[in-house]
Amino acid sequence: MNILVIGSGGREHALCWAIAKSPLCQQLYCAPGNGGIRQVAECVSLSPTDFDAIIAFIREKEIGFVVIGPEDPLVKGLADRLDAEGIASFGPSAKAAQLEGSKGFTKDLCAEWDIPTAAYGRFSDAASAKTFIAKKGAPIVVKADGLAAGKGVIIAESVEQANDAIDDILGGRFGVAGAEVVVEEFLEGEEASFFALCDGTNVLPLATAQDHKRVFDNDQGPNTGGMGAYSPAPVMTPGLSVRVMREIVEPTVRAMRDKGMPFKGVLYAGLMITKDGPKLIEYNARFGDPECQVLMMRLDCDVLPLLMACHAGTLDKAALRWKDEVALTVVMAAEGYPGDYRKNTEIKGLAEAGAEAGVQIFHAGTKADGGRIIATGGRVLNVTATGKTTAEAQARAYRAVERIEWPEGFCRRDIGYRAIEREKLNA
Ligand code: AMP
Ligand code: GLY
């Protein structure tokens, strides 16, 4: 079967890398892809939101299955459009993708179904939002309702900062995504991510992971799309995973089915492990980036039948196998990210770095220029490694990082520190 993957990040490189290994996959295409994806798939320069062009390409190349990586085409209805054209795909409908596309939608669903999450209010006028903030006090969290490329969440340390965030968001900083705000209680604890495949009815828990959102070591500096990740996340004990399934994920999937918007695809729950147990921070309707990279490295079975089962409604018959290893990924970003950063700088040493034991390098913002690899984005490379422990996976990943010659790039030096501290305690 011919397969098309939509997207251009490290997540899509990891998906293409895993799908290319499937005996079910004949030709693999990626739209638009990047400088690394070219090694495993044919890249085609199509925009993920140009649905007409995507459909025309699918017809021309006789594509049998489409895997949608990023949230933007999902929220805009690519899966619905493909369905209407009789083309099978992995990823939720636009209605189901509201779990990511509208924070207010998800908070209301949690309230209705008693799913543990931070207490909240939804507002579209500044005065009532500020009255709510005055009543609750700081710290408090202000969020744009819609998709804001990971920048729409402000953790306010003071009432004044929260009020400024209200003015900023409702004042139009994020366009229509900020026509409404969610204001919510600040949750204390350790964050973890939980991934589950869903076919509308059945849920197959995949794995846990931990991201590192702040740009600098020791979780300092502004939030980013994620500077590194590892899986599994030891904070998520087997007992906690059972609770997350029972108290959060399963009720959500049931609620979505009851609402007539069954969720098919991967449900990514961002969680805070509080002293009262796991609470939902947010849902995403797609794989995490860079979490997907570590999940694909650990997966020890064919990924394609799993993705296809989400569409076919046959997840109850799907089997899953993991390597008995930890995977860890270090994001290399262009100097300046998440602010303004330099573009079009050359990266060398990738072959040497990729030859390190247990290492795989996934590309994000790169393009190939003849034989050269050029950095074009903010997050540029995911240097990923497996190991028997998080400490071993980390050592391997950083050994590979050392071999990459890219003076205009940087990375965090402490990816995995929480898990490694736990490993030391348990040694
Ligand atoms: P989100 O885009 O909702 O994942 O938010 C981005 C980051 O903000 C999360 O990964 C958390 O670190 C933080 N965050 C969001 N909501 C809360 C909350 N209610 N309490 C504490 N931290 C939060
Ligand atoms: N790494 C966070 C995300 O994919 O949303």
GROMACS .gro file of C-alpha atoms and ligand atoms in nm:
model
  455
    1MET     CA    1   0.000   0.000   0.000
    2ASN     CA    2   0.117   0.355  -0.069
    3ILE     CA    3   0.121   0.581   0.236
    4LEU     CA    4   0.122   0.961   0.273
    5VAL     CA    5   0.237   1.130   0.594
    6ILE     CA    6   0.137   1.494   0.643
    7GLY     CA    7   0.380   1.726   0.823
    8SER     CA    8   0.742   1.837   0.839
    9GLY     CA    9   0.868   1.805   1.196
   10GLY     CA   10   1.073   1.562   1.398
   11ARG     CA   11   0.747   1.386   1.480
   12GLU     CA   12   0.681   1.319   1.112
   13HIS     CA   13   1.040   1.205   1.056
   14ALA     CA   14   0.997   0.951   1.337
   15LEU     CA   15   0.660   0.839   1.197
   16CYS     CA   16   0.805   0.801   0.846
   17TRP     CA   17   1.107   0.613   0.985
   18ALA     CA   18   0.876   0.368   1.165
   19ILE     CA   19   0.625   0.332   0.878
   20ALA     CA   20   0.904   0.274   0.622
   21LYS     CA   21   0.993  -0.045   0.811
   22SER     CA   22   0.641  -0.188   0.771
   23PRO     CA   23   0.605  -0.474   0.522
   24LEU     CA   24   0.263  -0.325   0.440
   25CYS     CA   25   0.419  -0.003   0.310
   26GLN     CA   26   0.512   0.011  -0.059
   27GLN     CA   27   0.575   0.375  -0.150
   28LEU     CA   28   0.603   0.627   0.131
   29TYR     CA   29   0.545   0.997   0.067
   30CYS     CA   30   0.564   1.292   0.305
   31ALA     CA   31   0.411   1.635   0.250
   32PRO     CA   32   0.604   1.857   0.278
   33GLY     CA   33   0.872   1.666   0.474
   34ASN     CA   34   1.222   1.797   0.553
   35GLY     CA   35   1.592   1.739   0.491
   36GLY     CA   36   1.601   1.418   0.697
   37ILE     CA   37   1.268   1.265   0.596
   38ARG     CA   38   1.409   1.242   0.242
   39GLN     CA   39   1.618   0.946   0.358
   40VAL     CA   40   1.305   0.733   0.419
   41ALA     CA   41   1.026   0.889   0.212
   42GLU     CA   42   0.972   1.089  -0.105
   43CYS     CA   43   0.904   1.448   0.000
   44VAL     CA   44   0.640   1.640  -0.194
   45SER     CA   45   0.601   2.012  -0.161
   46LEU     CA   46   0.235   2.035  -0.061
   47SER     CA   47   0.095   2.249   0.219
   48PRO     CA   48  -0.073   2.042   0.498
   49THR     CA   49  -0.376   2.272   0.475
   50ASP     CA   50  -0.415   2.274   0.096
   51PHE     CA   51  -0.674   1.997   0.101
   52ASP     CA   52  -0.756   2.006  -0.272
   53ALA     CA   53  -0.392   1.961  -0.367
   54ILE     CA   54  -0.354   1.679  -0.115
   55ILE     CA   55  -0.658   1.494  -0.254
   56ALA     CA   56  -0.531   1.535  -0.611
   57PHE     CA   57  -0.192   1.393  -0.509
   58ILE     CA   58  -0.355   1.100  -0.328
   59ARG     CA   59  -0.552   1.012  -0.644
   60GLU     CA   60  -0.247   1.044  -0.866
   61LYS     CA   61  -0.024   0.823  -0.650
   62GLU     CA   62  -0.299   0.578  -0.545
   63ILE     CA   63  -0.238   0.639  -0.176
   64GLY     CA   64  -0.419   0.387   0.045
   65PHE     CA   65  -0.367   0.547   0.386
   66VAL     CA   66  -0.287   0.897   0.513
   67VAL     CA   67  -0.123   0.973   0.849
   68ILE     CA   68  -0.187   1.328   0.969
   69GLY     CA   69   0.091   1.451   1.203
   70PRO     CA   70   0.018   1.811   1.313
   71GLU     CA   71  -0.286   1.969   1.478
   72ASP     CA   72  -0.351   2.245   1.228
   73PRO     CA   73  -0.485   2.029   0.940
   74LEU     CA   74  -0.679   1.817   1.192
   75VAL     CA   75  -0.855   2.115   1.349
   76LYS     CA   76  -0.926   2.246   0.996
   77GLY     CA   77  -1.094   1.916   0.900
   78LEU     CA   78  -0.849   1.720   0.684
   79ALA     CA   79  -0.964   1.386   0.826
   80ASP     CA   80  -1.330   1.478   0.752
   81ARG     CA   81  -1.244   1.577   0.398
   82LEU     CA   82  -1.051   1.253   0.338
   83ASP     CA   83  -1.342   1.054   0.483
   84ALA     CA   84  -1.583   1.227   0.247
   85GLU     CA   85  -1.355   1.130  -0.042
   86GLY     CA   86  -1.345   0.768   0.076
   87ILE     CA   87  -0.977   0.787   0.178
   88ALA     CA   88  -0.871   0.619   0.503
   89SER     CA   89  -0.659   0.824   0.742
   90PHE     CA   90  -0.513   0.840   1.093
   91GLY     CA   91  -0.629   1.141   1.292
   92PRO     CA   92  -0.951   1.273   1.445
   93SER     CA   93  -1.232   1.468   1.277
   94ALA     CA   94  -1.241   1.845   1.324
   95LYS     CA   95  -1.514   1.807   1.587
   96ALA     CA   96  -1.313   1.550   1.782
   97ALA     CA   97  -0.995   1.759   1.745
   98GLN     CA   98  -1.170   2.031   1.949
   99LEU     CA   99  -1.020   1.847   2.245
  100GLU     CA  100  -0.702   2.027   2.140
  101GLY     CA  101  -0.847   2.313   1.935
  102SER     CA  102  -1.064   2.462   2.210
  103LYS     CA  103  -0.947   2.463   2.571
  104GLY     CA  104  -1.294   2.580   2.677
  105PHE     CA  105  -1.458   2.281   2.505
  106THR     CA  106  -1.230   2.042   2.693
  107LYS     CA  107  -1.279   2.214   3.028
  108ASP     CA  108  -1.657   2.197   2.990
  109LEU     CA  109  -1.634   1.829   2.895
  110CYS     CA  110  -1.424   1.765   3.207
  111ALA     CA  111  -1.676   1.949   3.424
  112GLU     CA  112  -1.969   1.757   3.276
  113TRP     CA  113  -1.804   1.416   3.316
  114ASP     CA  114  -1.618   1.471   3.644
  115ILE     CA  115  -1.275   1.437   3.487
  116PRO     CA  116  -1.010   1.571   3.728
  117THR     CA  117  -0.863   1.902   3.605
  118ALA     CA  118  -0.788   2.254   3.736
  119ALA     CA  119  -1.089   2.463   3.845
  120TYR     CA  120  -1.161   2.724   3.576
  121GLY     CA  121  -1.372   2.996   3.421
  122ARG     CA  122  -1.435   3.081   3.049
  123PHE     CA  123  -1.458   3.445   2.944
  124SER     CA  124  -1.489   3.657   2.635
  125ASP     CA  125  -1.497   3.994   2.812
  126ALA     CA  126  -1.204   4.133   3.007
  127ALA     CA  127  -1.404   4.275   3.300
  128SER     CA  128  -1.554   3.942   3.410
  129ALA     CA  129  -1.222   3.762   3.358
  130LYS     CA  130  -1.053   4.017   3.586
  131THR     CA  131  -1.325   3.986   3.852
  132PHE     CA  132  -1.267   3.609   3.852
  133ILE     CA  133  -0.889   3.663   3.882
  134ALA     CA  134  -0.934   3.910   4.170
  135LYS     CA  135  -1.146   3.653   4.353
  136LYS     CA  136  -0.903   3.362   4.300
  137GLY     CA  137  -0.570   3.544   4.345
  138ALA     CA  138  -0.227   3.448   4.208
  139PRO     CA  139  -0.057   3.231   4.096
  140ILE     CA  140  -0.316   3.170   3.829
  141VAL     CA  141  -0.307   3.049   3.468
  142VAL     CA  142  -0.449   3.239   3.168
  143LYS     CA  143  -0.497   3.059   2.835
  144ALA     CA  144  -0.613   3.158   2.488
  145ASP     CA  145  -0.899   2.924   2.394
  146GLY     CA  146  -0.773   2.821   2.050
  147LEU     CA  147  -0.453   2.705   1.885
  148ALA     CA  148  -0.169   2.949   1.953
  149ALA     CA  149   0.137   2.746   1.852
  150GLY     CA  150   0.219   2.670   2.214
  151LYS     CA  151   0.237   3.038   2.311
  152GLY     CA  152  -0.115   3.092   2.440
  153VAL     CA  153  -0.058   2.991   2.805
  154ILE     CA  154   0.056   3.243   3.067
  155ILE     CA  155   0.146   3.129   3.418
  156ALA     CA  156   0.081   3.451   3.606
  157GLU     CA  157   0.272   3.504   3.932
  158SER     CA  158   0.064   3.810   4.021
  159VAL     CA  159  -0.289   3.940   3.965
  160GLU     CA  160  -0.144   4.226   3.763
  161GLN     CA  161   0.039   3.989   3.528
  162ALA     CA  162  -0.281   3.784   3.487
  163ASN     CA  163  -0.479   4.098   3.403
  164ASP     CA  164  -0.216   4.198   3.147
  165ALA     CA  165  -0.244   3.854   2.990
  166ILE     CA  166  -0.622   3.898   2.964
  167ASP     CA  167  -0.578   4.233   2.785
  168ASP     CA  168  -0.313   4.084   2.560
  169ILE     CA  169  -0.517   3.779   2.454
  170LEU     CA  170  -0.861   3.943   2.427
  171GLY     CA  171  -0.688   4.241   2.263
  172GLY     CA  172  -0.615   4.022   1.962
  173ARG     CA  173  -0.255   3.900   2.007
  174PHE     CA  174  -0.358   3.549   1.888
  175GLY     CA  175  -0.634   3.656   1.650
  176VAL     CA  176  -0.951   3.443   1.667
  177ALA     CA  177  -0.771   3.185   1.884
  178GLY     CA  178  -0.787   3.448   2.158
  179ALA     CA  179  -1.150   3.556   2.119
  180GLU     CA  180  -1.211   3.368   2.443
  181VAL     CA  181  -0.990   3.294   2.744
  182VAL     CA  182  -0.979   3.017   3.001
  183VAL     CA  183  -0.858   3.121   3.346
  184GLU     CA  184  -0.763   2.833   3.571
  185GLU     CA  185  -0.621   2.728   3.902
  186PHE     CA  186  -0.241   2.679   3.914
  187LEU     CA  187  -0.166   2.310   3.967
  188GLU     CA  188   0.141   2.200   4.160
  189GLY     CA  189   0.320   1.876   4.090
  190GLU     CA  190   0.527   1.698   3.828
  191GLU     CA  191   0.413   1.692   3.465
  192ALA     CA  192   0.388   1.381   3.252
  193SER     CA  193   0.239   1.289   2.917
  194PHE     CA  194   0.019   0.989   2.852
  195PHE     CA  195  -0.057   0.862   2.502
  196ALA     CA  196  -0.344   0.635   2.400
  197LEU     CA  197  -0.465   0.515   2.063
  198CYS     CA  198  -0.841   0.541   2.013
  199ASP     CA  199  -1.076   0.409   1.745
  200GLY     CA  200  -1.385   0.595   1.863
  201THR     CA  201  -1.480   0.319   2.107
  202ASN     CA  202  -1.174   0.117   2.208
  203VAL     CA  203  -0.872   0.268   2.381
  204LEU     CA  204  -0.524   0.119   2.373
  205PRO     CA  205  -0.284   0.283   2.620
  206LEU     CA  206   0.046   0.341   2.442
  207ALA     CA  207   0.310   0.477   2.674
  208THR     CA  208   0.414   0.759   2.905
  209ALA     CA  209   0.674   1.027   2.839
  210GLN     CA  210   0.810   1.345   2.989
  211ASP     CA  211   0.879   1.660   2.791
  212HIS     CA  212   1.106   1.954   2.887
  213LYS     CA  213   0.916   2.269   2.788
  214ARG     CA  214   1.146   2.547   2.909
  215VAL     CA  215   1.427   2.651   2.680
  216PHE     CA  216   1.716   2.641   2.931
  217ASP     CA  217   1.864   2.392   3.179
  218ASN     CA  218   1.692   2.353   3.517
  219ASP     CA  219   1.362   2.449   3.353
  220GLN     CA  220   1.453   2.816   3.315
  221GLY     CA  221   1.351   3.061   3.044
  222PRO     CA  222   1.042   3.077   2.824
  223ASN     CA  223   0.822   2.784   2.718
  224THR     CA  224   0.897   2.611   2.388
  225GLY     CA  225   0.740   2.335   2.182
  226GLY     CA  226   0.964   2.096   2.380
  227MET     CA  227   1.343   2.077   2.417
  228GLY     CA  228   1.371   1.704   2.479
  229ALA     CA  229   1.179   1.404   2.603
  230TYR     CA  230   1.211   1.052   2.728
  231SER     CA  231   0.988   0.748   2.763
  232PRO     CA  232   0.878   0.583   2.982
  233ALA     CA  233   0.829   0.848   3.252
  234PRO     CA  234   0.900   0.684   3.589
  235VAL     CA  235   0.674   0.937   3.770
  236MET     CA  236   0.387   0.752   3.599
  237THR     CA  237   0.381   0.433   3.807
  238PRO     CA  238   0.167   0.145   3.676
  239GLY     CA  239  -0.093   0.238   3.939
  240LEU     CA  240  -0.109   0.599   3.817
  241SER     CA  241  -0.141   0.483   3.456
  242VAL     CA  242  -0.441   0.272   3.554
  243ARG     CA  243  -0.597   0.577   3.724
  244VAL     CA  244  -0.530   0.799   3.420
  245MET     CA  245  -0.705   0.547   3.196
  246ARG     CA  246  -1.001   0.502   3.431
  247GLU     CA  247  -1.048   0.860   3.554
  248ILE     CA  248  -0.939   1.066   3.252
  249VAL     CA  249  -0.888   0.893   2.916
  250GLU     CA  250  -1.172   0.639   2.912
  251PRO     CA  251  -1.442   0.884   3.029
  252THR     CA  252  -1.323   1.131   2.763
  253VAL     CA  253  -1.350   0.875   2.484
  254ARG     CA  254  -1.696   0.771   2.609
  255ALA     CA  255  -1.807   1.133   2.633
  256MET     CA  256  -1.689   1.210   2.280
  257ARG     CA  257  -1.874   0.908   2.143
  258ASP     CA  258  -2.189   1.011   2.331
  259LYS     CA  259  -2.162   1.361   2.185
  260GLY     CA  260  -2.157   1.211   1.835
  261MET     CA  261  -1.794   1.310   1.774
  262PRO     CA  262  -1.603   0.984   1.829
  263PHE     CA  263  -1.230   1.038   1.880
  264LYS     CA  264  -1.012   0.837   1.641
  265GLY     CA  265  -0.637   0.880   1.649
  266VAL     CA  266  -0.393   0.937   1.930
  267LEU     CA  267  -0.511   1.113   2.241
  268TYR     CA  268  -0.223   1.286   2.417
  269ALA     CA  269  -0.306   1.381   2.774
  270GLY     CA  270  -0.081   1.644   2.935
  271LEU     CA  271  -0.105   1.566   3.306
  272MET     CA  272  -0.004   1.717   3.637
  273ILE     CA  273   0.066   1.455   3.901
  274THR     CA  274  -0.060   1.644   4.207
  275LYS     CA  275  -0.074   1.530   4.567
  276ASP     CA  276  -0.441   1.445   4.502
  277GLY     CA  277  -0.356   1.230   4.200
  278PRO     CA  278  -0.335   1.289   3.826
  279LYS     CA  279  -0.515   1.593   3.680
  280LEU     CA  280  -0.559   1.684   3.316
  281ILE     CA  281  -0.374   2.000   3.206
  282GLU     CA  282  -0.470   1.972   2.841
  283TYR     CA  283  -0.540   1.734   2.557
  284ASN     CA  284  -0.368   1.720   2.223
  285ALA     CA  285  -0.528   1.536   1.933
  286ARG     CA  286  -0.199   1.415   1.781
  287PHE     CA  287   0.138   1.275   1.881
  288GLY     CA  288   0.365   1.503   2.082
  289ASP     CA  289   0.675   1.645   1.923
  290PRO     CA  290   0.938   1.540   2.046
  291GLU     CA  291   0.754   1.270   2.244
  292CYS     CA  292   0.664   1.079   1.926
  293GLN     CA  293   1.033   1.034   1.850
  294VAL     CA  294   1.097   0.845   2.173
  295LEU     CA  295   0.777   0.639   2.136
  296MET     CA  296   0.875   0.528   1.785
  297MET     CA  297   1.225   0.432   1.907
  298ARG     CA  298   1.077   0.209   2.179
  299LEU     CA  299   0.806   0.049   1.969
  300ASP     CA  300   0.893  -0.313   1.890
  301CYS     CA  301   0.615  -0.395   1.643
  302ASP     CA  302   0.475  -0.270   1.313
  303VAL     CA  303   0.323   0.075   1.372
  304LEU     CA  304   0.113   0.081   1.055
  305PRO     CA  305  -0.152  -0.179   1.155
  306LEU     CA  306  -0.197   0.011   1.483
  307LEU     CA  307  -0.263   0.341   1.304
  308MET     CA  308  -0.495   0.169   1.057
  309ALA     CA  309  -0.687   0.000   1.340
  310CYS     CA  310  -0.774   0.346   1.480
  311HIS     CA  311  -0.955   0.423   1.155
  312ALA     CA  312  -1.107   0.078   1.107
  313GLY     CA  313  -1.243   0.052   1.463
  314THR     CA  314  -1.048  -0.269   1.532
  315LEU     CA  315  -0.814  -0.157   1.810
  316ASP     CA  316  -0.961  -0.423   2.039
  317LYS     CA  317  -0.778  -0.678   1.823
  318ALA     CA  318  -0.450  -0.487   1.798
  319ALA     CA  319  -0.133  -0.606   1.970
  320LEU     CA  320   0.141  -0.385   2.101
  321ARG     CA  321   0.501  -0.465   2.192
  322TRP     CA  322   0.769  -0.238   2.341
  323LYS     CA  323   1.145  -0.280   2.365
  324ASP     CA  324   1.261  -0.318   2.721
  325GLU     CA  325   1.459   0.006   2.688
  326VAL     CA  326   1.435   0.374   2.765
  327ALA     CA  327   1.446   0.621   2.476
  328LEU     CA  328   1.557   0.982   2.517
  329THR     CA  329   1.576   1.267   2.269
  330VAL     CA  330   1.769   1.596   2.286
  331VAL     CA  331   1.635   1.880   2.073
  332MET     CA  332   1.896   2.096   1.901
  333ALA     CA  333   1.754   2.439   1.821
  334ALA     CA  334   1.881   2.746   1.640
  335GLU     CA  335   2.041   3.008   1.868
  336GLY     CA  336   1.768   3.255   1.969
  337TYR     CA  337   1.476   3.007   1.967
  338PRO     CA  338   1.195   3.042   2.084
  339GLY     CA  339   1.247   3.409   1.990
  340ASP     CA  340   1.401   3.524   1.663
  341TYR     CA  341   1.665   3.287   1.539
  342ARG     CA  342   1.913   3.265   1.252
  343LYS     CA  343   1.819   3.064   0.946
  344ASN     CA  344   2.011   2.893   0.668
  345THR     CA  345   2.316   2.783   0.864
  346GLU     CA  346   2.494   2.460   0.771
  347ILE     CA  347   2.503   2.148   0.991
  348LYS     CA  348   2.790   1.899   0.963
  349GLY     CA  349   2.884   1.575   1.134
  350LEU     CA  350   2.538   1.416   1.114
  351ALA     CA  351   2.663   1.086   0.970
  352GLU     CA  352   2.927   1.051   1.243
  353ALA     CA  353   2.674   1.138   1.514
  354GLY     CA  354   2.415   0.896   1.373
  355ALA     CA  355   2.672   0.615   1.378
  356GLU     CA  356   2.693   0.622   1.761
  357ALA     CA  357   2.551   0.309   1.928
  358GLY     CA  358   2.173   0.317   1.974
  359VAL     CA  359   2.139   0.662   1.816
  360GLN     CA  360   1.892   0.787   1.559
  361ILE     CA  361   1.874   1.149   1.447
  362PHE     CA  362   1.537   1.284   1.347
  363HIS     CA  363   1.522   1.613   1.160
  364ALA     CA  364   1.274   1.896   1.222
  365GLY     CA  365   1.355   2.235   1.064
  366THR     CA  366   1.608   2.128   0.801
  367LYS     CA  367   1.633   2.121   0.426
  368ALA     CA  368   1.873   1.939   0.200
  369ASP     CA  369   2.077   2.149  -0.040
  370GLY     CA  370   2.266   1.908  -0.262
  371GLY     CA  371   2.468   1.706  -0.014
  372ARG     CA  372   2.448   1.972   0.258
  373ILE     CA  373   2.195   1.994   0.543
  374ILE     CA  374   2.076   2.346   0.619
  375ALA     CA  375   1.893   2.457   0.935
  376THR     CA  376   1.572   2.639   0.844
  377GLY     CA  377   1.357   2.624   1.159
  378GLY     CA  378   1.365   2.694   1.534
  379ARG     CA  379   1.374   2.334   1.652
  380VAL     CA  380   1.608   2.165   1.407
  381LEU     CA  381   1.729   1.819   1.515
  382ASN     CA  382   1.619   1.548   1.759
  383VAL     CA  383   1.921   1.349   1.867
  384THR     CA  384   1.758   1.032   1.998
  385ALA     CA  385   1.904   0.728   2.170
  386THR     CA  386   1.794   0.415   2.350
  387GLY     CA  387   1.958   0.258   2.654
  388LYS     CA  388   1.896   0.013   2.936
  389THR     CA  389   1.848   0.312   3.166
  390THR     CA  390   1.767   0.679   3.118
  391ALA     CA  391   2.126   0.758   3.221
  392GLU     CA  392   2.261   0.533   2.944
  393ALA     CA  393   2.024   0.673   2.681
  394GLN     CA  394   2.120   1.026   2.790
  395ALA     CA  395   2.494   0.955   2.769
  396ARG     CA  396   2.453   0.811   2.420
  397ALA     CA  397   2.243   1.103   2.298
  398TYR     CA  398   2.490   1.363   2.427
  399ARG     CA  399   2.785   1.169   2.282
  400ALA     CA  400   2.614   1.205   1.944
  401VAL     CA  401   2.539   1.575   2.008
  402GLU     CA  402   2.913   1.630   2.061
  403ARG     CA  403   2.982   1.503   1.710
  404ILE     CA  404   2.744   1.747   1.543
  405GLU     CA  405   2.919   2.054   1.409
  406TRP     CA  406   2.668   2.337   1.418
  407PRO     CA  407   2.800   2.649   1.593
  408GLU     CA  408   2.469   2.833   1.546
  409GLY     CA  409   2.276   2.563   1.738
  410PHE     CA  410   2.226   2.487   2.106
  411CYS     CA  411   2.056   2.230   2.327
  412ARG     CA  412   1.969   2.171   2.692
  413ARG     CA  413   2.229   1.964   2.877
  414ASP     CA  414   1.998   1.810   3.136
  415ILE     CA  415   1.731   1.620   2.940
  416GLY     CA  416   1.608   1.329   3.153
  417TYR     CA  417   1.732   1.469   3.486
  418ARG     CA  418   1.419   1.379   3.681
  419ALA     CA  419   1.423   1.016   3.568
  420ILE     CA  420   1.798   0.991   3.631
  421GLU     CA  421   1.753   1.124   3.987
  422ARG     CA  422   1.490   0.854   4.041
  423GLU     CA  423   1.719   0.589   3.895
  424LYS     CA  424   1.994   0.694   4.141
  425LEU     CA  425   1.752   0.677   4.434
  426ASN     CA  426   1.642   0.327   4.333
  427ALA     CA  427   1.992   0.196   4.258
  428AMP     P1  428  -0.054   2.379   2.777
  428AMP     O1  429  -0.031   2.445   2.644
  428AMP     O2  430  -0.194   2.383   2.826
  428AMP     O3  431   0.015   2.243   2.788
  428AMP     O4  432   0.031   2.463   2.880
  428AMP     C1  433   0.169   2.479   2.864
  428AMP     C2  434   0.237   2.455   2.995
  428AMP     O5  435   0.189   2.545   3.092
  428AMP     C3  436   0.209   2.317   3.054
  428AMP     O6  437   0.294   2.220   3.002
  428AMP     C4  438   0.234   2.343   3.200
  428AMP     O7  439   0.372   2.342   3.227
  428AMP     C5  440   0.184   2.482   3.218
  428AMP     N1  441   0.045   2.482   3.268
  428AMP     C6  442  -0.068   2.487   3.195
  428AMP     N2  443  -0.177   2.486   3.274
  428AMP     C7  444  -0.132   2.481   3.401
  428AMP     C8  445  -0.195   2.479   3.531
  428AMP     N3  446  -0.328   2.485   3.543
  428AMP     N4  447  -0.116   2.474   3.639
  428AMP     C9  448   0.018   2.472   3.629
  428AMP     N5  449   0.083   2.474   3.512
  428AMP    C10  450   0.011   2.479   3.398
  429GLY     N1  451   0.593   1.856   2.307
  429GLY     C1  452   0.468   1.915   2.330
  429GLY     C2  453   0.372   1.904   2.221
  429GLY     O1  454   0.391   1.833   2.124
  429GLY     O2  455   0.266   1.966   2.231
   0.00000   0.00000   0.00000
